[in-house]
Coordinates of C-alpha atoms in Angstrom, one line a residue:
Chain A
M1 CA 18.0 -50.0 -16.3
A2 CA 18.8 -47.2 -13.9
E3 CA 19.0 -47.0 -10.2
K4 CA 18.2 -44.2 -7.9
I5 CA 18.6 -43.7 -4.2
I6 CA 15.4 -42.5 -2.7
A7 CA 14.9 -42.0 1.1
G8 CA 18.1 -44.0 1.7
K9 CA 17.1 -47.0 -0.4
T10 CA 18.3 -48.0 -3.9
I11 CA 15.4 -48.3 -6.2
E12 CA 15.2 -49.6 -9.8
V13 CA 13.7 -47.0 -12.0
N14 CA 13.2 -46.6 -15.7
E15 CA 14.9 -43.8 -17.7
E16 CA 12.1 -41.4 -16.8
G17 CA 12.3 -42.1 -13.1
Y18 CA 9.2 -44.4 -12.8
F19 CA 9.5 -47.3 -10.4
K20 CA 10.1 -50.7 -11.9
D21 CA 8.6 -52.5 -8.9
A22 CA 5.7 -50.8 -7.1
S23 CA 6.3 -53.0 -4.0
Q24 CA 9.5 -51.1 -3.2
W25 CA 7.6 -47.9 -2.6
T26 CA 7.2 -46.3 0.8
S27 CA 5.5 -43.0 1.8
E28 CA 8.8 -41.5 2.8
M29 CA 10.0 -42.0 -0.8
A30 CA 6.9 -40.1 -2.1
D31 CA 7.7 -37.2 0.3
E32 CA 11.3 -37.1 -1.0
M33 CA 10.4 -37.4 -4.7
A34 CA 7.7 -34.7 -4.2
K35 CA 10.5 -32.1 -3.5
E36 CA 11.6 -32.5 -7.2
F37 CA 8.2 -31.1 -8.1
N38 CA 8.2 -28.5 -5.3
L39 CA 5.3 -30.2 -3.6
E40 CA 4.7 -30.7 0.0
L41 CA 2.5 -33.8 0.3
T42 CA -0.6 -33.6 2.5
E43 CA -3.1 -36.2 3.6
V44 CA -5.2 -35.7 0.4
H45 CA -2.1 -36.2 -1.8
F46 CA -1.5 -39.5 -0.1
K47 CA -5.2 -40.5 -0.5
V48 CA -4.7 -40.0 -4.3
L49 CA -1.5 -41.9 -4.3
D50 CA -3.1 -44.8 -2.4
F51 CA -6.1 -44.8 -4.8
L52 CA -3.7 -45.0 -7.8
R53 CA -1.7 -47.8 -6.3
Q54 CA -4.9 -49.8 -5.6
R55 CA -6.3 -49.2 -9.1
Q56 CA -3.0 -50.1 -10.7
K57 CA -2.7 -53.3 -8.6
A58 CA -6.2 -54.3 -9.7
G59 CA -4.9 -53.9 -13.3
E60 CA -7.2 -51.1 -14.2
A61 CA -6.3 -48.3 -16.6
L62 CA -5.7 -45.0 -14.8
T63 CA -7.4 -41.9 -16.1
I64 CA -7.8 -38.4 -14.6
R65 CA -11.5 -39.1 -14.9
S66 CA -11.3 -42.0 -12.5
V67 CA -9.5 -39.9 -10.0
G68 CA -12.2 -37.3 -10.4
K69 CA -14.8 -39.9 -9.6
S70 CA -12.8 -41.4 -6.7
G71 CA -14.5 -39.2 -4.1
I72 CA -11.1 -37.9 -2.9
T73 CA -11.0 -34.9 -5.1
D74 CA -12.5 -33.6 -8.4
I75 CA -10.6 -33.1 -11.6
K76 CA -9.9 -29.5 -10.8
G77 CA -8.7 -30.4 -7.4
F78 CA -6.4 -33.1 -8.9
Y79 CA -4.8 -30.5 -11.2
Q80 CA -4.3 -28.3 -8.1
L81 CA -2.7 -31.1 -6.0
F82 CA -0.3 -32.0 -8.7
P83 CA 0.1 -29.0 -11.0
G84 CA 1.1 -29.4 -14.6
A85 CA 0.7 -33.0 -15.4
P86 CA -1.3 -34.5 -12.5
L87 CA -1.6 -38.1 -13.6
K88 CA 2.1 -38.5 -14.6
I89 CA 3.4 -36.8 -11.4
S90 CA 1.1 -38.7 -9.1
S91 CA 1.9 -42.0 -10.8
K92 CA 5.6 -41.3 -10.4
L93 CA 5.2 -40.3 -6.7
S94 CA 3.1 -43.4 -6.0
G95 CA 5.7 -45.7 -7.4
I96 CA 3.6 -47.2 -10.2
P97 CA 4.5 -47.3 -13.9
K98 CA 4.0 -44.3 -16.2
P99 CA 0.3 -44.1 -17.1
T100 CA -0.5 -45.3 -20.7
S101 CA -4.0 -44.0 -20.9
C102 CA -5.0 -41.2 -23.4
I103 CA -7.7 -39.8 -21.2
Chain B
M1 CA 6.7 -32.0 -21.1
T2 CA 10.2 -33.4 -20.6
E3 CA 12.9 -32.5 -23.0
K4 CA 14.3 -35.3 -25.1
N5 CA 17.4 -35.2 -27.4
N6 CA 17.6 -31.4 -26.8
E7 CA 14.4 -30.9 -28.7
K8 CA 12.4 -27.9 -27.6
P9 CA 9.2 -29.2 -25.9
L10 CA 5.7 -28.3 -27.2
R11 CA 4.5 -25.4 -25.0
K12 CA 1.1 -24.5 -26.5
I13 CA -1.4 -26.0 -28.9
L14 CA -4.4 -24.6 -30.6
L15 CA -6.9 -27.1 -31.9
I16 CA -9.5 -26.2 -34.5
C17 CA -12.6 -28.3 -35.0
A18 CA -14.8 -27.5 -38.0
K19 CA -16.9 -30.6 -38.1
G20 CA -19.7 -31.9 -35.9
S21 CA -19.6 -35.7 -36.2
I22 CA -18.7 -37.8 -33.2
E23 CA -15.3 -38.8 -34.5
D24 CA -14.3 -35.3 -35.5
V25 CA -15.3 -33.8 -32.2
Y26 CA -13.8 -36.5 -30.1
A27 CA -10.5 -36.3 -32.0
T28 CA -10.3 -32.7 -31.0
L29 CA -11.4 -33.3 -27.4
I30 CA -9.1 -36.2 -26.8
M31 CA -6.1 -34.4 -28.3
G32 CA -7.0 -31.3 -26.3
N33 CA -7.5 -33.1 -23.0
G34 CA -4.4 -35.1 -23.6
A35 CA -2.4 -31.9 -24.0
V36 CA -3.9 -30.4 -20.8
M37 CA -2.9 -33.6 -19.0
E38 CA 0.7 -33.1 -20.2
G39 CA 0.8 -29.6 -18.9
I40 CA 0.7 -28.0 -22.3
E41 CA -1.2 -24.7 -22.7
T42 CA -4.3 -25.7 -24.7
K43 CA -6.9 -23.7 -26.6
L44 CA -9.8 -25.3 -28.5
F45 CA -11.5 -23.3 -31.3
F46 CA -14.8 -24.6 -32.6
T47 CA -16.2 -23.4 -35.9
F48 CA -18.9 -24.2 -38.5
F49 CA -20.4 -27.6 -37.8
G50 CA -17.9 -28.1 -35.0
L51 CA -20.0 -25.6 -33.0
D52 CA -22.4 -28.4 -32.3
A53 CA -19.8 -29.8 -29.9
I54 CA -20.2 -26.7 -27.7
T55 CA -23.8 -25.8 -28.3
K56 CA -25.9 -26.8 -25.3
K57 CA -28.8 -28.1 -27.4
Q58 CA -26.6 -30.2 -29.7
M59 CA -23.6 -31.4 -27.8
M60 CA -25.1 -34.5 -26.4
K61 CA -26.7 -35.5 -29.7
L62 CA -23.7 -35.8 -31.9
K63 CA -23.9 -38.5 -34.6
T64 CA -21.5 -40.4 -36.8
S65 CA -22.4 -40.6 -40.5
T66 CA -23.5 -44.0 -41.7
V67 CA -23.6 -42.9 -45.3
G68 CA -20.6 -42.5 -47.5
N69 CA -18.2 -43.8 -44.9
P70 CA -16.2 -46.6 -46.4
A71 CA -14.6 -47.5 -43.1
M72 CA -18.0 -48.2 -41.5
R73 CA -18.4 -51.9 -40.8
M74 CA -20.9 -54.1 -39.1
P75 CA -19.9 -55.3 -35.6
G76 CA -18.7 -58.6 -37.1
G77 CA -16.5 -56.8 -39.6
L78 CA -18.8 -57.2 -42.7
P79 CA -19.1 -54.1 -44.9
F80 CA -21.8 -51.7 -43.9
P81 CA -23.9 -50.8 -47.1
S82 CA -24.6 -47.1 -47.5
L83 CA -28.1 -48.0 -48.4
L84 CA -28.6 -49.4 -44.9
G85 CA -27.3 -46.1 -43.5
I86 CA -30.2 -44.1 -45.0
I87 CA -32.9 -46.0 -43.1
P88 CA -34.3 -43.8 -40.3
G89 CA -32.9 -44.7 -36.9
V90 CA -29.8 -46.5 -38.2
E91 CA -27.5 -43.5 -37.8
A92 CA -28.8 -42.9 -34.3
G93 CA -28.3 -46.6 -33.4
V94 CA -24.8 -46.7 -34.7
S95 CA -24.0 -43.4 -32.9
W96 CA -25.4 -44.8 -29.7
M97 CA -23.2 -47.9 -30.0
M98 CA -20.1 -45.8 -30.6
K99 CA -20.8 -43.8 -27.5
K100 CA -21.4 -46.9 -25.5
E101 CA -18.1 -48.4 -26.6
M102 CA -16.3 -45.2 -25.8
D103 CA -17.9 -45.1 -22.3
K104 CA -16.4 -48.6 -21.7
L105 CA -12.9 -47.0 -22.2
D106 CA -13.7 -44.2 -19.8
V107 CA -14.1 -41.7 -22.5
P108 CA -16.6 -39.2 -21.1
P109 CA -19.6 -37.6 -22.8
V110 CA -19.1 -34.3 -24.5
D111 CA -20.3 -32.1 -21.6
E112 CA -18.1 -33.8 -19.1
F113 CA -15.2 -33.8 -21.5
L114 CA -15.4 -30.0 -21.9
E115 CA -15.5 -29.7 -18.1
M116 CA -12.4 -31.9 -17.8
I117 CA -10.5 -29.7 -20.2
T118 CA -11.4 -26.4 -18.5
A119 CA -10.8 -28.0 -15.0
G120 CA -7.2 -28.5 -16.1
G121 CA -6.8 -25.0 -17.4
G122 CA -7.6 -25.5 -21.1
E123 CA -9.6 -22.8 -22.9
I124 CA -12.6 -23.3 -25.2
Y125 CA -13.7 -20.8 -27.8
G126 CA -16.4 -20.4 -30.4
C127 CA -15.8 -18.8 -33.8
K128 CA -17.5 -15.5 -34.2
L129 CA -18.3 -15.7 -37.9
A130 CA -19.8 -19.2 -37.6
C131 CA -21.8 -18.2 -34.5
D132 CA -23.2 -15.2 -36.5
M133 CA -24.0 -17.5 -39.4
F134 CA -25.8 -20.1 -37.3
K135 CA -27.4 -17.3 -35.1
L136 CA -25.8 -18.5 -31.9
T137 CA -24.9 -16.4 -29.0
K138 CA -22.8 -17.0 -25.9
A139 CA -25.9 -18.1 -24.0
D140 CA -26.5 -20.9 -26.5
L141 CA -23.0 -22.3 -25.9
S142 CA -21.8 -24.5 -23.0
D143 CA -20.8 -22.6 -19.8
E144 CA -17.3 -24.0 -20.3
V145 CA -16.9 -21.8 -23.4
K146 CA -14.7 -18.8 -22.5
D147 CA -15.6 -16.5 -25.3
I148 CA -16.7 -16.1 -28.9
I149 CA -13.7 -14.8 -30.8
T150 CA -12.5 -13.8 -34.3
V151 CA -9.8 -15.4 -36.4
G152 CA -7.6 -12.5 -35.6
Q153 CA -8.0 -13.0 -31.8
L154 CA -7.2 -16.7 -32.3
Y155 CA -3.9 -15.8 -34.0
E156 CA -3.1 -13.3 -31.3
M157 CA -3.2 -16.3 -28.9
A158 CA -0.9 -18.3 -31.0
G159 CA 2.3 -16.4 -30.3
G160 CA 5.4 -17.7 -28.7
E161 CA 7.9 -20.5 -28.9
G162 CA 6.9 -24.2 -29.3
V163 CA 3.4 -23.5 -30.5
Q164 CA 1.3 -25.7 -32.9
I165 CA -2.0 -25.0 -34.6
I166 CA -3.8 -28.2 -35.5
F167 CA -6.8 -28.4 -37.7
T168 CA -8.6 -31.7 -37.0

């Protein structure tokens, strides 16, 4: 088990940097982690992060399709918000486990 | 993709789909979309019966074969006799059920799947020779299809380090 200091707090993370405990997350941490991806988080970014946290808490599988249907952004927009690997990056920034979905 | 154990990460994949049954097409679409989601440069190439997956008239009507498929079973697990599979309507019914089950897992229908792939920067191509053979033009194909290309053009796209060509 690894630990990482994010926004002044020590957080337990796995070897890939995903939070072990989603309840330790704060929005300041997301802002700080976003720098690793050269991202400046906007209101829309945070809406996506909130959506993912809620869905994850409800025990639902996270897919890019569900984000595309969330009403926050479409799939193209999701890729623009978190370029490269949107679901993985946004999951990491929202303090939830690495997504296990294939879609 | 993240580097593990100093292995060079996969940078680009080309997926070739030559068959038009539900399982063949979806294998290609799921692998292709999965690659796009990982930030891997992705190109999908449809040829022969695989063209059904990107042909406007056919893409929503894909079927799975109920004849000569030893892995086909009844919902309870009993064997599915091939003789049953030849009865009109059975293939359509089984295919409908498969699509319904996939929908439960948030697997989108073909048209939406193609949109998802291009939305993430994936590229979709039709094979020129097969299009000529089936008398298909760009207008017959989904708007998500970037171009109709030759095998030579496909290989020109396959250059570079960390590239894989997968024939599904």
